[in-house]
Amino acid sequence: MDSRFNATTEAGYDIGLSLEERQLAGMPDPISDASNGPLWFDAVLRPHRSLGRRGYLVMFGLVFLVSSLAVLRFLFLGAWPVAALFFLDAALLWGGFKLSYATARAFEAIQLSEDALVVTKVSWRGKVQSWVFHPHWVRVEIEGDGDDFAYVHLREGHKSVSLGECLSQTERFDMGQTLQTALVKKKAGGKPLLTRQAAASVI
């Protein structure tokens, strides 16, 4: 499963969330704290990267091979400045991908429990920001239809936060609607969508 939002079961899961990341986000370990109460919504949102680690290694293996052959040829011809440019291009490409994968470490964690809706954002540098909303007073505001644009905000009084900045427009719209549905069910006294025990079984 990739890191995008998955609304197929009315809750989004990111199965790659490590214990260290859960601790950064202030989320309980789903195994050791499985009896910590029900959840109406549990999602982890991450930036999407289409090229996996294996593809990354294959691509840079080919870049290294082609660059090495080109460098040898131009060195043989005596055009060492051109050969140096090939090394520079490869180094810049490698640095760009390293930065891209580093920023992919950022994530948003959203959990709706019995008495709180907690949003935690962790930057790729490890900076943590957290917002706590009361489930009966918070509002989910969705702007747009998910085709051209979509913005999702949580608001409670003067407190607000935007959600799903790392998602596509469609995914953000779906996530907003799913969270809105979960809140409506919670306020109406509906059953939780999952328990921490159920979450532990898929993580």
mmCIF file of C-alpha atoms in Angstrom:
data_model
loop_
_atom_site.group_PDB
_atom_site.id
_atom_site.type_symbol
_atom_site.label_atom_id
_atom_site.label_comp_id
_atom_site.label_asym_id
_atom_site.label_seq_id
_atom_site.Cartn_x
_atom_site.Cartn_y
_atom_site.Cartn_z
ATOM 1 C CA MET A 1 0.000 0.000 0.000
ATOM 2 C CA ASP A 2 1.396 3.407 -0.875
ATOM 3 C CA SER A 3 1.276 6.430 1.367
ATOM 4 C CA ARG A 4 -1.849 8.014 -0.054
ATOM 5 C CA PHE A 5 -5.173 8.219 1.720
ATOM 6 C CA ASN A 6 -7.284 5.087 1.439
ATOM 7 C CA ALA A 7 -10.994 5.581 1.976
ATOM 8 C CA THR A 8 -12.160 2.088 1.065
ATOM 9 C CA THR A 9 -12.988 1.145 4.657
ATOM 10 C CA GLU A 10 -13.890 4.632 5.874
ATOM 11 C CA ALA A 11 -10.509 4.962 7.589
ATOM 12 C CA GLY A 12 -7.056 5.597 6.181
ATOM 13 C CA TYR A 13 -4.093 3.461 7.191
ATOM 14 C CA ASP A 14 -0.412 3.797 6.543
ATOM 15 C CA ILE A 15 1.093 0.431 7.396
ATOM 16 C CA GLY A 16 4.617 1.847 7.244
ATOM 17 C CA LEU A 17 4.316 3.978 10.388
ATOM 18 C CA SER A 18 7.179 3.023 12.682
ATOM 19 C CA LEU A 19 7.142 2.995 16.471
ATOM 20 C CA GLU A 20 9.508 5.995 16.457
ATOM 21 C CA GLU A 21 7.100 7.933 14.218
ATOM 22 C CA ARG A 22 4.158 7.004 16.452
ATOM 23 C CA GLN A 23 6.096 8.332 19.435
ATOM 24 C CA LEU A 24 6.900 11.558 17.573
ATOM 25 C CA ALA A 25 3.210 12.019 16.778
ATOM 26 C CA GLY A 26 2.162 11.189 20.348
ATOM 27 C CA MET A 27 0.139 8.215 19.119
ATOM 28 C CA PRO A 28 -0.084 5.087 21.286
ATOM 29 C CA ASP A 29 1.501 1.852 20.208
ATOM 30 C CA PRO A 30 -1.499 -0.053 18.755
ATOM 31 C CA ILE A 31 -0.194 -3.335 20.134
ATOM 32 C CA SER A 32 0.704 -2.375 23.706
ATOM 33 C CA ASP A 33 -2.242 0.054 24.005
ATOM 34 C CA ALA A 34 -4.887 -1.918 22.146
ATOM 35 C CA SER A 35 -7.362 -1.492 24.982
ATOM 36 C CA ASN A 36 -7.003 2.275 25.059
ATOM 37 C CA GLY A 37 -10.480 2.956 23.697
ATOM 38 C CA PRO A 38 -12.297 3.059 20.345
ATOM 39 C CA LEU A 39 -11.438 5.202 17.339
ATOM 40 C CA TRP A 40 -13.902 6.705 14.889
ATOM 41 C CA PHE A 41 -11.158 7.769 12.501
ATOM 42 C CA ASP A 42 -7.467 6.852 12.272
ATOM 43 C CA ALA A 43 -5.357 8.091 9.353
ATOM 44 C CA VAL A 44 -1.736 8.768 8.548
ATOM 45 C CA LEU A 45 -1.121 10.938 5.477
ATOM 46 C CA ARG A 46 2.234 11.036 3.711
ATOM 47 C CA PRO A 47 3.710 12.606 0.553
ATOM 48 C CA HIS A 48 3.530 10.177 -2.350
ATOM 49 C CA ARG A 49 6.706 9.022 -4.104
ATOM 50 C CA SER A 50 6.112 6.983 -7.267
ATOM 51 C CA LEU A 51 9.683 5.668 -7.488
ATOM 52 C CA GLY A 52 10.401 3.018 -4.860
ATOM 53 C CA ARG A 53 13.798 2.140 -3.410
ATOM 54 C CA ARG A 54 14.412 -0.633 -5.941
ATOM 55 C CA GLY A 55 13.553 1.650 -8.860
ATOM 56 C CA TYR A 56 15.767 4.337 -7.340
ATOM 57 C CA LEU A 57 18.762 1.957 -7.187
ATOM 58 C CA VAL A 58 18.179 0.673 -10.729
ATOM 59 C CA MET A 59 17.877 4.181 -12.143
ATOM 60 C CA PHE A 60 21.057 5.424 -10.483
ATOM 61 C CA GLY A 61 22.902 2.266 -11.508
ATOM 62 C CA LEU A 62 22.062 3.093 -15.133
ATOM 63 C CA VAL A 63 22.973 6.772 -14.646
ATOM 64 C CA PHE A 64 26.318 5.768 -13.137
ATOM 65 C CA LEU A 65 27.022 3.335 -15.990
ATOM 66 C CA VAL A 66 26.154 5.802 -18.756
ATOM 67 C CA SER A 67 28.025 8.663 -17.067
ATOM 68 C CA SER A 68 31.109 6.505 -16.536
ATOM 69 C CA LEU A 69 31.199 5.467 -20.210
ATOM 70 C CA ALA A 70 30.743 9.068 -21.327
ATOM 71 C CA VAL A 71 33.446 10.305 -18.946
ATOM 72 C CA LEU A 72 35.925 7.696 -20.211
ATOM 73 C CA ARG A 73 35.227 8.631 -23.804
ATOM 74 C CA PHE A 74 35.713 12.353 -23.277
ATOM 75 C CA LEU A 75 38.831 11.784 -21.180
ATOM 76 C CA PHE A 76 40.227 9.662 -24.024
ATOM 77 C CA LEU A 77 39.494 12.558 -26.404
ATOM 78 C CA GLY A 78 41.178 14.999 -24.033
ATOM 79 C CA ALA A 79 37.957 16.920 -23.279
ATOM 80 C CA TRP A 80 38.214 16.681 -19.489
ATOM 81 C CA PRO A 81 35.918 19.733 -18.813
ATOM 82 C CA VAL A 82 33.059 17.901 -20.555
ATOM 83 C CA ALA A 83 33.822 14.769 -18.515
ATOM 84 C CA ALA A 84 33.635 16.826 -15.307
ATOM 85 C CA LEU A 85 30.185 18.110 -16.328
ATOM 86 C CA PHE A 86 28.886 14.542 -16.518
ATOM 87 C CA PHE A 87 30.010 13.946 -12.939
ATOM 88 C CA LEU A 88 28.384 17.227 -11.861
ATOM 89 C CA ASP A 89 25.079 16.325 -13.543
ATOM 90 C CA ALA A 90 25.016 12.921 -11.847
ATOM 91 C CA ALA A 91 25.823 14.482 -8.455
ATOM 92 C CA LEU A 92 23.039 17.084 -8.821
ATOM 93 C CA LEU A 93 20.533 14.411 -9.837
ATOM 94 C CA TRP A 94 21.528 12.261 -6.853
ATOM 95 C CA GLY A 95 21.229 15.241 -4.476
ATOM 96 C CA GLY A 96 17.795 16.152 -5.813
ATOM 97 C CA PHE A 97 16.448 12.650 -5.258
ATOM 98 C CA LYS A 98 17.999 12.433 -1.793
ATOM 99 C CA LEU A 99 16.231 15.676 -0.828
ATOM 100 C CA SER A 100 12.949 14.433 -2.310
ATOM 101 C CA TYR A 101 13.081 11.201 -0.308
ATOM 102 C CA ALA A 102 14.100 13.097 2.821
ATOM 103 C CA THR A 103 11.024 15.342 2.593
ATOM 104 C CA ALA A 104 8.873 12.204 2.191
ATOM 105 C CA ARG A 105 9.537 11.456 5.861
ATOM 106 C CA ALA A 106 6.940 14.108 6.767
ATOM 107 C CA PHE A 107 3.458 12.910 7.713
ATOM 108 C CA GLU A 108 0.137 13.952 9.256
ATOM 109 C CA ALA A 109 -1.607 11.773 11.838
ATOM 110 C CA ILE A 110 -5.336 12.209 12.500
ATOM 111 C CA GLN A 111 -7.210 10.316 15.223
ATOM 112 C CA LEU A 112 -10.794 10.755 16.385
ATOM 113 C CA SER A 113 -11.345 9.113 19.770
ATOM 114 C CA GLU A 114 -14.067 9.296 22.402
ATOM 115 C CA ASP A 115 -13.133 12.735 23.714
ATOM 116 C CA ALA A 116 -10.733 14.338 21.224
ATOM 117 C CA LEU A 117 -9.884 14.855 17.576
ATOM 118 C CA VAL A 118 -6.099 15.086 17.484
ATOM 119 C CA VAL A 119 -4.104 16.277 14.474
ATOM 120 C CA THR A 120 -0.327 15.944 14.570
ATOM 121 C CA LYS A 121 1.998 17.136 11.819
ATOM 122 C CA VAL A 122 5.599 15.967 11.769
ATOM 123 C CA SER A 123 7.953 17.670 9.302
ATOM 124 C CA TRP A 124 10.733 15.825 7.516
ATOM 125 C CA ARG A 125 13.155 17.506 9.926
ATOM 126 C CA GLY A 126 11.256 16.053 12.904
ATOM 127 C CA LYS A 127 9.425 19.230 13.982
ATOM 128 C CA VAL A 128 6.140 18.281 15.659
ATOM 129 C CA GLN A 129 2.957 20.399 15.770
ATOM 130 C CA SER A 130 -0.249 19.159 17.379
ATOM 131 C CA TRP A 131 -3.838 20.408 17.593
ATOM 132 C CA VAL A 132 -6.572 19.005 19.849
ATOM 133 C CA PHE A 133 -10.251 19.626 19.042
ATOM 134 C CA HIS A 134 -13.411 18.674 20.908
ATOM 135 C CA PRO A 135 -15.402 16.212 18.743
ATOM 136 C CA HIS A 136 -18.747 17.912 19.435
ATOM 137 C CA TRP A 137 -17.592 21.449 18.590
ATOM 138 C CA VAL A 138 -15.116 21.014 15.744
ATOM 139 C CA ARG A 139 -16.261 21.536 12.140
ATOM 140 C CA VAL A 140 -14.845 20.006 8.968
ATOM 141 C CA GLU A 141 -14.920 22.617 6.190
ATOM 142 C CA ILE A 142 -14.368 21.420 2.626
ATOM 143 C CA GLU A 143 -13.760 23.889 -0.187
ATOM 144 C CA GLY A 144 -14.004 22.731 -3.797
ATOM 145 C CA ASP A 145 -15.245 19.521 -5.380
ATOM 146 C CA GLY A 146 -12.002 17.570 -5.668
ATOM 147 C CA ASP A 147 -11.744 18.008 -9.452
ATOM 148 C CA ASP A 148 -10.145 21.436 -9.850
ATOM 149 C CA PHE A 149 -9.222 22.106 -6.234
ATOM 150 C CA ALA A 150 -10.018 20.971 -2.710
ATOM 151 C CA TYR A 151 -9.077 22.343 0.700
ATOM 152 C CA VAL A 152 -9.966 20.772 4.028
ATOM 153 C CA HIS A 153 -9.895 22.699 7.307
ATOM 154 C CA LEU A 154 -10.792 21.864 10.890
ATOM 155 C CA ARG A 155 -12.219 24.785 12.860
ATOM 156 C CA GLU A 156 -13.244 25.227 16.468
ATOM 157 C CA GLY A 157 -13.668 28.812 17.630
ATOM 158 C CA HIS A 158 -10.509 30.712 16.705
ATOM 159 C CA LYS A 159 -8.502 27.500 16.296
ATOM 160 C CA SER A 160 -8.045 25.988 12.840
ATOM 161 C CA VAL A 161 -5.723 23.732 10.877
ATOM 162 C CA SER A 162 -5.577 22.601 7.243
ATOM 163 C CA LEU A 163 -5.429 18.882 6.449
ATOM 164 C CA GLY A 164 -4.017 16.701 3.693
ATOM 165 C CA GLU A 165 -1.559 19.156 2.176
ATOM 166 C CA CYS A 166 0.491 16.211 0.889
ATOM 167 C CA LEU A 167 -2.493 14.618 -0.908
ATOM 168 C CA SER A 168 -3.825 15.193 -4.390
ATOM 169 C CA GLN A 169 -7.005 17.260 -4.790
ATOM 170 C CA THR A 170 -9.197 14.165 -5.162
ATOM 171 C CA GLU A 171 -7.601 12.339 -2.240
ATOM 172 C CA ARG A 172 -7.892 15.408 -0.029
ATOM 173 C CA PHE A 173 -11.567 15.790 -0.913
ATOM 174 C CA ASP A 174 -12.229 12.089 -0.162
ATOM 175 C CA MET A 175 -10.354 12.309 3.128
ATOM 176 C CA GLY A 176 -12.338 15.396 4.158
ATOM 177 C CA GLN A 177 -15.651 13.737 3.391
ATOM 178 C CA THR A 178 -14.643 10.571 5.256
ATOM 179 C CA LEU A 179 -13.602 12.542 8.330
ATOM 180 C CA GLN A 180 -16.798 14.590 8.131
ATOM 181 C CA THR A 181 -18.872 11.384 8.044
ATOM 182 C CA ALA A 182 -16.953 9.987 11.007
ATOM 183 C CA LEU A 183 -17.617 13.138 13.029
ATOM 184 C CA VAL A 184 -21.327 13.079 12.194
ATOM 185 C CA LYS A 185 -21.567 9.450 13.339
ATOM 186 C CA LYS A 186 -19.621 10.235 16.487
ATOM 187 C CA LYS A 187 -21.878 13.200 17.371
ATOM 188 C CA ALA A 188 -24.969 11.073 16.677
ATOM 189 C CA GLY A 189 -23.773 8.378 19.050
ATOM 190 C CA GLY A 190 -22.913 5.929 16.309
ATOM 191 C CA LYS A 191 -20.580 3.006 16.756
ATOM 192 C CA PRO A 192 -16.854 3.582 16.192
ATOM 193 C CA LEU A 193 -15.430 2.594 12.824
ATOM 194 C CA LEU A 194 -12.675 0.616 14.527
ATOM 195 C CA THR A 195 -11.055 -0.057 17.847
ATOM 196 C CA ARG A 196 -7.359 0.202 18.650
ATOM 197 C CA GLN A 197 -7.397 -3.601 18.667
ATOM 198 C CA ALA A 198 -8.651 -3.572 15.065
ATOM 199 C CA ALA A 199 -6.069 -0.966 14.115
ATOM 200 C CA ALA A 200 -3.338 -3.154 15.574
ATOM 201 C CA SER A 201 -4.368 -6.009 13.312
ATOM 202 C CA VAL A 202 -3.631 -4.028 10.136
ATOM 203 C CA ILE A 203 -0.508 -2.136 11.212
#
